Amino acid sequence: MVLATAASGARGSDALAAALATCAADERRAALLVEVGGGSRPRRPTLLASPAARRCEAELRDAGVAAAARGMICHVAAGEGVDGLDRAAQAIAGSRDCAVCVLHVEAPLWLPALDHPGLAVKAAVIRAELPRDRSLAALAVRDLRARGLAVRVALHPIGWAAGRRAFAGVRIGGADQTRLRRWTATLLGGTVPRPARRAESTGSLRAASGQALPAVMGGVAILLIAALAMVSIAGALTGKGRLQRSADLAALSAARSMRDDMPRVTVPPRLPNGAPNPAHIDRAIYLARARDAALAAARANDTDPRRLRVEFPDAAAFPPLRVRVTVLADLRPPSRGEVAAWAVAEASPAAGGEGEMPTQASGGGYSGPLVYRNGEGMRPDVAAAFDRMAVAARRSGISLIVVSGFRSDAEQAQLFAQHPDPTWVAPPGHSLHRCATELDLGPATAYGWLYTNARRFGFLQRYLWEPWHFGYIAGPPRCSAAGDRGGSEMVGGGGELEGGPSQSLPSFVPDRFRDPLLRSAARWNVSAALLAAQLMAESGFDPYAVSPAGAQGIAQFMPGTAASYGLRDPFDPEAAIDAQAQMMSGLLRHFGSVRLALAAYNAGSGAVDGCDCVPPYPETVAYVTRILALLDGSGALLTPPFEVRLVA
């Protein structure tokens, strides 16, 4: 173990650590570079990696840590704090193929890393700037030598190009390579490279001619090696395509499992009487079933499941919605030798957002506004009734989902062409779905509850042989001018239908803000309950609120952000709510997660993009937690539309 860090203000310790790791890998099977703290993120694996580094990567991933094989070294992002050090120590201790470890830590973790019982620290490297850091470096060197450690102080960073090569796990070359090879020998023990001997300046022409022959033969050998390498790469490309197909199918199978199980993981774990809910599965089972589906798909496609790495990038979210599958293999092309290759596929749900789904119906019997539940469009009064019914079902331990809603005549024609049986699929122009009042509901475990309770909320089961098909009959007649007007009035605030639009919003929303929230939610395809919970957390619905940081109005926009969304007056509550909905629509589309979108609204997109997580800022964590608690307490459903698709 070598520890590398930087003195106050000095830069380049991470590139230095990577370069040391590549030097160490010259004499050992593989070198491991662990980065801790400072918001470090796992580096992506590269296609070109040594077999030893690839084995090291596989071992560490099996141990539950993020690892990436790059060239001759394997990178690990251990996270932040002492917990990150603990994880790194456990992974390294259990590794057989990672012979050398260079651990890069932030300055606050320097002493905890030195004293960590699980880290067998042998040497240390400090990047320092002189004369500014002279006193600090001297104290550090004295302390390290008192601990019996070898120590080096780097006064100059390696170059930018050399740093990029080091992070890729290849030799940096030049004078820096020679210098760091000597350092490696000093710090870890090994062979110090000898300087090349100068060519003799004397000798006969005949001797010189004889010495040229090996050079010519060497050039021929290089050409032959290059030709063989091209043949190997050509053979590897075909195998790489097979790997990619296997990764795609495994990722799709895992995502399909997650889609099917999502209703079960989101239902309450206990029934209202306190008994365990048999319909509920916990997060661990949910992810295990998805992993098993990916492995089964790999086996069905002649891929060894042991070469599969199944990861869930948003495992901390609720529920996790993304899956990433990596297939590793040693391809054997027709020529001699092996080529290490990998293929990655990622599947995720579609994220609703601006421009993805129409807000106005067309091409059917209904031409009013559309609002969405689970990605399916419907009349606004139908959505409000469904929300009330879904909350009641949730109290009974059932999580309702909308499988199908509004369909235009063209969409119905396509569906009928695939299933030309009028008993099951109505011909174009005859389907009730064209009226935006018909819903196909699920899951199958909800059919009994729906048969007993749907009528209380204005829904009627249409056909005995379709326990999933319910039509809304409590509002204006379907496919009528009154229905179009009813939908417009619901969004515009003029309707007073039984149950009313207010029922789709939490009870803490003041009456004067209910109609603006519903209008903006429908316009930008964002949950009205989510927007309402945000406003409660941001300002408590105070249109004139001003924060100490300068955020203004009911949605607490900073002046620059308000201007970017065309909001001229942040203290105009209706305009501010519309700008808030527009902003959240874009964030939901970008991040595909309610938690991350909320975090980005509070802390900025850059902070969330930097870690693909809720940043560990106390204010942001409290903000996201409070909004999710408000939503949970109001019974609002935020299940996103889950359309299985490959994204990488």
XYZ file of C-alpha atoms in Angstrom:
648
model
C 0.000 0.000 0.000
C 1.267 3.427 -0.981
C -0.592 6.521 0.198
C -0.557 9.560 -2.077
C -1.923 12.968 -1.116
C -1.358 16.665 -1.726
C -0.267 19.375 0.652
C -2.574 22.340 1.062
C -3.222 23.891 -2.344
C -0.941 21.564 -4.333
C -2.468 19.701 -7.226
C -1.649 16.570 -9.163
C -1.470 13.908 -6.471
C -4.137 11.824 -8.221
C -2.238 11.758 -11.529
C 0.960 11.029 -9.615
C -0.697 8.100 -7.855
C -1.937 6.681 -11.169
C 1.544 6.993 -12.686
C 3.064 5.190 -9.696
C 0.515 2.422 -10.122
C 1.454 1.905 -13.782
C 5.138 1.779 -12.829
C 4.408 -0.780 -10.133
C 2.408 -2.866 -12.610
C 5.509 -3.281 -14.786
C 6.929 -5.747 -12.261
C 3.737 -7.189 -10.806
C 0.592 -8.859 -12.116
C -1.697 -5.871 -11.567
C -1.735 -2.590 -9.694
C -4.720 -1.113 -7.894
C -5.468 2.602 -7.583
C -8.055 3.500 -4.945
C -9.460 7.041 -4.861
C -11.230 8.225 -1.711
C -13.097 11.421 -0.827
C -13.694 14.673 -2.612
C -16.757 13.403 -4.451
C -14.702 10.826 -6.341
C -16.658 8.810 -8.889
C -15.906 5.374 -10.295
C -13.930 5.623 -13.509
C -15.287 3.758 -16.500
C -13.516 0.595 -17.655
C -11.654 0.722 -20.953
C -11.703 -1.849 -23.714
C -7.928 -2.237 -23.493
C -6.945 -3.722 -20.161
C -4.460 -6.367 -19.137
C -5.891 -9.774 -18.145
C -4.503 -9.246 -14.626
C -6.242 -5.893 -14.266
C -9.459 -7.406 -15.582
C -9.257 -10.229 -13.026
C -8.615 -7.646 -10.319
C -11.707 -5.729 -11.463
C -13.834 -8.863 -11.339
C -12.625 -9.726 -7.830
C -13.345 -6.273 -6.462
C -16.782 -6.070 -8.057
C -17.615 -9.441 -6.574
C -16.634 -7.918 -3.208
C -19.233 -5.192 -3.745
C -17.063 -2.195 -4.647
C -17.013 -0.165 -7.862
C -13.935 -1.081 -9.904
C -12.746 -0.320 -13.432
C -9.874 -2.008 -15.286
C -7.872 0.511 -17.308
C -4.681 -0.617 -18.982
C -2.353 -2.185 -16.430
C -4.159 -0.874 -13.347
C -7.573 -1.157 -11.742
C -9.301 1.918 -10.310
C -11.579 1.770 -7.289
C -13.708 4.650 -5.975
C -14.132 3.860 -2.307
C -16.407 6.756 -1.425
C -15.968 9.357 1.247
C -14.982 9.305 4.888
C -13.675 6.557 7.117
C -16.442 4.284 5.849
C -14.908 4.549 2.403
C -11.539 3.546 3.827
C -13.139 0.549 5.533
C -14.708 -0.618 2.279
C -11.453 -0.169 0.398
C -9.496 -2.074 3.062
C -11.886 -5.019 3.030
C -11.852 -5.231 -0.763
C -8.060 -5.050 -0.957
C -7.570 -7.585 1.837
C -9.752 -10.102 0.014
C -8.063 -9.583 -3.362
C -5.694 -12.142 -4.833
C -4.890 -10.532 -8.188
C -4.269 -6.914 -7.126
C -0.657 -7.014 -6.059
C 0.070 -3.324 -5.497
C -2.290 -0.664 -4.186
C -1.878 3.104 -4.436
C -4.520 4.803 -2.301
C -5.236 8.448 -3.115
C -6.941 10.246 -0.227
C -7.967 13.783 0.566
C -5.960 15.673 3.161
C -8.521 15.287 6.011
C -8.315 11.493 5.655
C -4.516 11.320 5.656
C -4.019 10.442 9.313
C -7.028 8.053 9.510
C -5.594 6.209 6.502
C -2.151 5.975 8.093
C -3.617 4.596 11.319
C -6.216 2.323 9.725
C -5.616 -1.233 10.998
C -6.790 -2.812 7.750
C -4.439 -0.857 5.468
C -0.897 -2.222 5.364
C 0.739 1.098 4.501
C 4.341 0.691 3.337
C 5.145 4.060 1.815
C 3.801 7.543 1.211
C 4.061 10.185 -1.503
C 3.259 13.854 -0.921
C 2.710 16.365 -3.670
C 3.896 19.776 -2.389
C 4.777 23.211 -3.734
C 7.960 24.900 -2.473
C 8.638 27.191 -0.782
C 4.989 27.621 0.173
C 4.555 24.100 1.594
C 8.106 23.658 2.975
C 7.145 23.605 6.665
C 4.141 21.352 6.145
C 6.115 18.919 3.988
C 8.960 18.776 6.518
C 6.571 17.938 9.366
C 4.867 15.281 7.268
C 8.152 13.641 6.279
C 9.381 13.562 9.896
C 6.106 12.005 11.054
C 6.099 9.380 8.299
C 9.692 8.361 8.880
C 8.973 8.085 12.601
C 6.300 5.540 11.648
C 8.894 3.543 9.701
C 7.495 4.404 6.264
C 9.359 5.192 3.078
C 8.437 8.657 1.879
C 8.858 10.819 -1.203
C 7.915 14.461 -1.778
C 6.983 15.393 -5.353
C 7.850 19.016 -6.028
C 6.550 19.069 -9.594
C 3.387 17.549 -11.094
C 3.589 15.324 -14.115
C 2.407 16.845 -17.379
C -1.196 16.932 -18.571
C -0.643 14.377 -21.356
C 1.305 12.113 -19.012
C -1.513 12.388 -16.475
C -4.110 11.322 -19.058
C -1.962 8.314 -19.992
C -1.522 7.430 -16.322
C -5.286 7.495 -15.698
C -5.685 5.192 -18.710
C -3.277 2.731 -17.077
C -0.443 2.950 -19.625
C 3.182 4.013 -19.249
C 3.614 7.766 -19.296
C 7.019 7.639 -20.978
C 9.777 10.238 -21.015
C 11.758 11.555 -18.075
C 8.766 11.292 -15.741
C 8.588 7.539 -16.415
C 12.254 7.048 -15.511
C 11.943 9.188 -12.385
C 8.844 7.392 -11.143
C 10.360 3.972 -11.877
C 13.166 4.883 -9.497
C 10.630 6.083 -6.948
C 8.741 2.813 -7.208
C 11.918 0.863 -6.587
C 12.652 3.016 -3.534
C 9.142 2.872 -2.106
C 8.195 -0.722 -2.877
C 11.426 -2.451 -3.721
C 12.262 -3.636 -7.196
C 14.671 -3.183 -10.039
C 15.904 0.304 -10.830
C 16.206 0.690 -14.607
C 19.757 1.152 -15.786
C 20.541 3.974 -18.183
C 21.037 2.830 -21.754
C 24.657 2.517 -22.829
C 25.848 4.834 -25.544
C 26.737 3.285 -28.882
C 30.446 2.696 -29.493
C 31.925 5.518 -31.543
C 34.641 3.323 -33.080
C 34.529 0.239 -35.186
C 34.773 -0.809 -38.767
C 32.167 -0.165 -41.425
C 31.702 -3.895 -41.674
C 30.858 -4.097 -37.971
C 28.399 -1.231 -38.315
C 26.756 -2.960 -41.253
C 26.487 -6.110 -39.222
C 24.825 -4.172 -36.396
C 22.218 -2.816 -38.837
C 20.905 -6.293 -39.634
C 19.179 -6.787 -36.251
C 17.551 -3.386 -36.665
C 16.174 -4.356 -40.093
C 14.973 -7.693 -38.773
C 13.427 -5.868 -35.827
C 11.513 -3.633 -38.245
C 10.230 -6.665 -40.133
C 9.195 -8.267 -36.848
C 7.303 -5.109 -35.911
C 5.415 -5.212 -39.233
C 4.530 -8.868 -38.720
C 3.339 -8.189 -35.175
C 1.223 -5.279 -36.420
C -0.339 -7.472 -39.109
C -1.160 -10.174 -36.581
C -2.630 -7.537 -34.267
C -4.930 -6.298 -37.064
C -6.135 -9.858 -37.681
C -6.729 -10.257 -33.951
C -8.692 -7.018 -33.765
C -10.807 -7.992 -36.780
C -11.676 -11.287 -35.139
C -12.339 -9.561 -31.856
C -14.828 -7.126 -33.389
C -17.145 -9.975 -34.344
C -16.921 -11.366 -30.825
C -17.465 -7.906 -29.409
C -20.772 -7.736 -31.299
C -21.866 -11.011 -29.728
C -20.932 -9.670 -26.299
C -22.936 -6.510 -26.885
C -26.026 -8.471 -27.908
C -25.742 -10.603 -24.784
C -25.380 -7.494 -22.625
C -28.390 -5.854 -24.327
C -30.637 -8.871 -23.815
C -29.552 -9.336 -20.206
C -30.162 -5.645 -19.420
C -33.587 -5.732 -21.062
C -34.535 -8.873 -19.148
C -33.485 -7.326 -15.834
C -35.330 -4.084 -16.602
C -38.452 -5.990 -17.590
C -38.320 -7.823 -14.269
C -38.033 -4.472 -12.466
C -40.976 -3.098 -14.427
C -43.128 -6.086 -13.527
C -42.125 -6.051 -9.844
C -42.282 -2.288 -9.311
C -45.936 -2.298 -8.122
C -45.002 -4.831 -5.444
C -42.004 -2.914 -4.116
C -43.976 0.332 -3.857
C -46.950 -1.023 -1.901
C -46.858 -0.612 1.902
C -45.097 -3.453 3.739
C -48.020 -3.778 6.160
C -51.772 -3.830 5.788
C -53.948 -1.289 7.661
C -54.510 -3.849 10.441
C -50.752 -4.160 10.979
C -50.364 -7.589 9.373
C -47.579 -8.167 6.793
C -48.667 -7.325 3.283
C -48.282 -10.442 1.087
C -48.173 -8.277 -2.038
C -45.063 -6.401 -0.853
C -41.469 -7.320 -1.668
C -38.517 -5.429 -0.237
C -35.755 -3.719 -2.174
C -33.308 -6.622 -1.811
C -35.726 -9.143 -3.318
C -36.672 -6.678 -6.053
C -33.024 -6.297 -7.105
C -32.249 -10.001 -6.667
C -35.098 -10.952 -9.020
C -33.802 -8.488 -11.618
C -30.273 -9.892 -11.272
C -31.588 -13.455 -11.681
C -33.463 -12.407 -14.839
C -30.245 -10.986 -16.327
C -28.308 -14.169 -15.517
C -31.057 -16.340 -16.997
C -30.984 -14.288 -20.212
C -27.200 -14.708 -20.372
C -27.491 -18.477 -20.030
C -30.180 -18.584 -22.717
C -27.809 -16.749 -25.075
C -24.796 -19.005 -24.451
C -23.008 -16.497 -22.230
C -21.332 -17.731 -19.072
C -23.186 -15.989 -16.201
C -19.901 -15.781 -14.312
C -18.760 -13.199 -16.867
C -21.758 -10.980 -16.155
C -21.617 -7.946 -13.872
C -25.095 -6.658 -12.996
C -25.203 -3.252 -11.307
C -27.974 -0.883 -10.253
C -26.664 2.720 -10.591
C -29.539 4.195 -8.555
C -29.738 1.411 -5.951
C -30.166 4.024 -3.215
C -33.298 5.465 -4.872
C -36.786 4.211 -4.139
C -37.538 2.216 -6.079
C -34.340 1.612 -8.105
C -35.165 1.932 -11.793
C -31.901 1.530 -13.732
C -29.828 -1.556 -14.412
C -26.407 -1.822 -16.044
C -25.064 -5.133 -17.356
C -21.423 -5.660 -18.301
C -20.227 -8.798 -20.089
C -16.499 -9.556 -19.839
C -14.729 -12.075 -22.049
C -11.360 -13.118 -23.445
C -11.954 -13.358 -27.171
C -9.858 -15.840 -29.130
C -9.625 -14.673 -32.750
C -8.303 -16.929 -35.508
C -4.723 -15.796 -34.901
C -2.822 -16.647 -31.813
C -3.333 -14.729 -28.613
C -6.287 -13.363 -26.699
C -8.037 -9.997 -26.714
C -9.791 -8.856 -23.564
C -13.136 -7.239 -24.377
C -16.249 -6.056 -22.632
C -19.723 -4.867 -23.546
C -22.096 -2.745 -21.494
C -25.847 -2.230 -21.783
C -28.048 -0.097 -19.569
C -31.828 -0.074 -19.360
C -34.007 2.460 -17.598
C -37.552 3.818 -17.494
C -38.663 6.594 -19.751
C -38.763 9.884 -17.892
C -41.774 12.034 -18.555
C -41.086 15.591 -19.446
C -41.692 18.540 -21.683
C -42.172 17.652 -25.296
C -42.332 13.886 -24.796
C -46.134 13.460 -24.637
C -48.837 15.698 -26.101
C -50.814 17.864 -23.701
C -53.782 18.092 -26.099
C -55.650 15.058 -27.479
C -56.178 14.691 -31.219
C -57.031 12.001 -33.731
C -59.828 10.438 -31.680
C -63.223 11.214 -30.216
C -61.794 13.523 -27.516
C -60.007 16.782 -28.304
C -59.463 18.318 -24.880
C -56.354 18.468 -22.640
C -54.553 15.296 -21.562
C -52.963 14.583 -18.207
C -50.868 11.499 -17.523
C -50.686 8.708 -15.003
C -47.967 6.067 -15.492
C -47.304 7.584 -18.904
C -50.880 7.093 -20.168
C -53.093 10.040 -21.153
C -56.652 10.664 -19.975
C -59.199 13.397 -19.377
C -58.308 15.536 -16.325
C -61.466 14.585 -14.426
C -60.675 10.904 -15.061
C -57.165 11.435 -13.669
C -58.560 13.106 -10.548
C -60.942 10.193 -9.983
C -58.155 7.683 -10.572
C -55.973 9.482 -8.000
C -58.700 9.156 -5.382
C -59.192 5.491 -6.205
C -55.433 4.810 -6.161
C -55.077 6.349 -2.698
C -57.914 4.150 -1.408
C -56.370 1.075 -3.012
C -53.030 1.910 -1.446
C -54.630 1.874 1.987
C -55.680 -1.710 1.205
C -52.155 -2.680 0.219
C -52.683 -2.446 -3.549
C -50.677 -0.189 -5.872
C -52.767 0.579 -8.947
C -51.057 1.280 -12.259
C -52.516 2.496 -15.552
C -51.605 0.102 -18.353
C -53.452 1.905 -21.158
C -55.385 5.155 -21.514
C -56.238 7.428 -24.443
C -55.601 5.983 -27.903
C -56.102 7.834 -31.171
C -57.837 6.123 -34.088
C -54.458 5.637 -35.794
C -53.031 3.948 -32.708
C -56.142 1.779 -32.455
C -55.785 0.787 -36.121
C -52.232 -0.343 -35.510
C -53.314 -2.348 -32.455
C -56.231 -3.914 -34.357
C -53.912 -4.925 -37.225
C -51.800 -6.841 -34.722
C -54.834 -8.493 -33.060
C -57.756 -8.484 -35.572
C -60.319 -9.976 -33.188
C -63.224 -7.582 -32.359
C -63.914 -9.605 -29.205
C -60.662 -8.361 -27.691
C -59.679 -5.290 -29.735
C -62.241 -2.814 -31.037
C -61.882 -1.717 -34.683
C -60.629 1.834 -35.337
C -63.291 4.441 -34.648
C -65.204 2.180 -32.254
C -62.811 1.935 -29.294
C -63.928 3.714 -26.141
C -60.259 4.521 -25.432
C -60.551 7.256 -28.092
C -62.732 9.168 -25.589
C -59.944 9.460 -22.966
C -62.282 8.027 -20.308
C -61.259 4.346 -20.524
C -58.438 2.887 -18.464
C -56.831 -0.540 -18.526
C -55.630 -1.056 -14.963
C -53.280 -3.436 -13.177
C -51.671 -5.359 -11.666
C -53.634 -8.607 -11.833
C -53.704 -8.779 -8.030
C -55.875 -5.632 -8.062
C -58.722 -7.075 -10.163
C -60.737 -8.311 -7.181
C -60.392 -4.991 -5.343
C -61.379 -3.065 -8.482
C -64.468 -5.228 -9.065
C -65.646 -4.434 -5.532
C -64.647 -0.774 -5.202
C -64.216 0.931 -8.594
C -67.869 2.005 -8.790
C -67.467 4.162 -5.681
C -65.060 6.373 -7.633
C -67.148 6.605 -10.814
C -65.573 3.708 -12.751
C -67.521 0.848 -14.343
C -66.080 -2.465 -15.487
C -66.934 -2.561 -19.196
C -66.828 -6.282 -19.969
C -66.954 -9.349 -17.758
C -64.120 -10.992 -19.713
C -61.838 -7.951 -19.260
C -61.297 -7.488 -15.514
C -58.780 -4.745 -16.242
C -60.963 -2.455 -18.431
C -62.825 0.323 -16.582
C -64.621 3.346 -17.988
C -65.304 6.597 -16.140
C -69.055 7.345 -16.093
C -69.399 9.974 -13.345
C -68.372 12.980 -15.445
C -69.634 14.455 -18.735
C -70.595 11.959 -21.453
C -67.696 10.367 -23.277
C -66.713 11.571 -26.768
C -68.918 14.663 -26.485
C -68.542 18.422 -26.626
C -69.443 18.491 -22.947
C -66.616 16.033 -22.319
C -64.155 18.279 -24.166
C -65.372 21.296 -22.200
C -65.308 19.314 -18.959
C -61.679 18.455 -19.499
C -60.809 22.069 -20.300
C -62.681 23.333 -17.254
C -60.890 20.883 -14.998
C -57.528 22.237 -16.164
C -58.700 25.839 -16.369
C -60.241 25.898 -12.941
C -63.873 26.453 -13.919
C -65.231 22.961 -13.332
C -67.049 21.867 -10.196
C -67.511 18.200 -11.003
C -68.265 15.852 -8.142
C -65.042 15.077 -6.335
C -63.446 18.105 -7.962
C -59.852 18.594 -9.033
C -58.841 19.554 -5.522
C -58.949 15.908 -4.551
C -55.873 15.242 -6.740
C -53.833 17.687 -4.625
C -52.717 17.321 -0.994
C -54.985 18.917 1.576
C -52.300 21.414 2.657
C -52.544 23.345 -0.646
C -54.347 26.698 -0.216
C -57.420 27.062 -2.443
C -56.035 30.004 -4.402
C -53.082 27.937 -5.662
C -54.939 24.760 -6.624
C -55.984 25.828 -10.111
C -52.563 27.261 -11.098
C -50.915 24.061 -9.896
C -53.265 21.853 -11.904
C -52.863 23.980 -15.041
C -49.070 24.006 -14.893
C -48.865 20.319 -13.987
C -50.971 19.427 -17.033
C -49.051 21.793 -19.314
C -45.608 20.476 -18.383
C -46.617 16.865 -17.575
C -45.419 16.963 -13.954
C -47.194 15.626 -10.874
C -49.283 18.399 -9.310
C -48.724 16.809 -5.888
C -44.954 16.985 -6.409
C -45.124 20.680 -7.299
C -47.340 21.348 -4.276
C -44.964 19.580 -1.888
C -42.077 21.612 -3.314
C -43.901 24.887 -2.712
C -44.672 23.840 0.854
C -40.991 23.080 1.471
C -39.699 26.137 -0.394
C -41.883 28.916 0.977
C -44.916 27.509 2.770
C -46.953 28.996 -0.131
C -45.806 32.524 0.690
C -45.673 34.466 -2.629
C -43.483 37.159 -1.063
C -40.909 34.935 0.661
C -37.238 35.937 0.368
C -34.461 33.649 1.610
C -31.170 34.842 3.186
C -29.431 33.682 -0.009
C -31.679 35.894 -2.167
C -34.177 33.319 -3.491
C -37.508 35.005 -4.194
C -41.194 34.176 -4.320
C -43.388 31.169 -3.786
C -41.011 28.868 -5.734
C -37.821 30.504 -4.386
C -36.132 31.304 -7.686
C -32.746 32.986 -7.722
C -32.855 36.001 -10.080
C -30.564 34.391 -12.669
C -32.538 31.144 -12.737
C -35.819 33.041 -12.979
C -34.540 34.963 -15.994
C -33.418 31.741 -17.733
C -37.007 30.446 -17.551
C -38.555 33.714 -18.707
C -39.905 34.547 -15.241
C -39.914 38.326 -15.054
C -41.483 38.630 -11.612
C -40.679 35.812 -9.129
C -43.292 37.310 -6.793
C -46.087 36.576 -9.301
C -47.253 33.207 -7.893
C -48.974 31.890 -11.044
C -46.019 32.709 -13.281
C -43.595 31.309 -10.702
C -45.540 28.035 -10.426
C -45.506 27.655 -14.210
C -41.747 28.289 -14.318
C -41.283 25.795 -11.472
C -43.226 23.149 -13.426
C -41.172 23.834 -16.555
C -37.924 23.520 -14.607
C -38.997 20.294 -12.882
C -40.112 18.839 -16.230
C -36.627 19.332 -17.637
C -34.933 17.999 -14.509
C -37.110 14.887 -14.443
C -36.355 14.233 -18.083
C -32.619 14.734 -17.512
C -32.208 12.665 -14.338
C -35.079 10.181 -14.649
C -35.535 10.239 -10.873
C -37.748 12.324 -8.596
C -35.092 12.327 -5.848
C -32.330 13.549 -8.169
C -34.592 16.134 -9.820
C -35.490 17.562 -6.403
C -31.834 17.610 -5.383
C -30.931 19.440 -8.606
C -33.691 21.998 -8.009
C -32.162 22.747 -4.618
C -28.419 22.335 -5.183
C -28.072 22.741 -8.947
C -27.733 20.211 -11.751
C -23.941 20.319 -11.654
C -23.774 19.047 -8.092
C -26.074 16.125 -8.914
C -24.371 15.299 -12.218
C -21.055 15.237 -10.380
C -22.000 12.250 -8.211
C -25.221 10.912 -9.802
C -26.705 11.097 -6.315
C -28.301 13.465 -3.830
C -25.268 15.603 -2.840
C -24.303 15.225 0.826
C -25.261 18.805 1.678
C -27.366 18.908 4.860
C -29.769 21.441 3.353
C -30.290 19.399 0.173
C -30.710 16.090 2.000
C -33.260 17.671 4.355
C -35.058 19.306 1.402
C -35.463 16.053 -0.541
C -36.428 14.104 2.577
C -39.085 16.620 3.574
C -40.725 16.693 0.141
C -40.829 12.905 -0.132
C -42.305 12.745 3.377
C -44.972 15.291 2.404
C -45.840 13.238 -0.662
C -45.957 9.994 1.257
C -48.135 11.519 3.959
C -50.609 12.820 1.388
C -50.819 9.466 -0.395
C -49.552 10.921 -3.678
C -48.310 8.381 -6.209
C -45.114 9.247 -8.046
C -44.522 6.008 -9.927
C -42.908 7.031 -13.234
C -43.837 5.507 -16.581
C -41.657 2.425 -16.963
C -40.872 1.770 -20.598
C -38.029 -0.721 -20.947
C -35.413 0.670 -23.294
C -31.659 0.574 -23.766
C -29.894 3.857 -23.058
C -26.240 2.909 -23.528
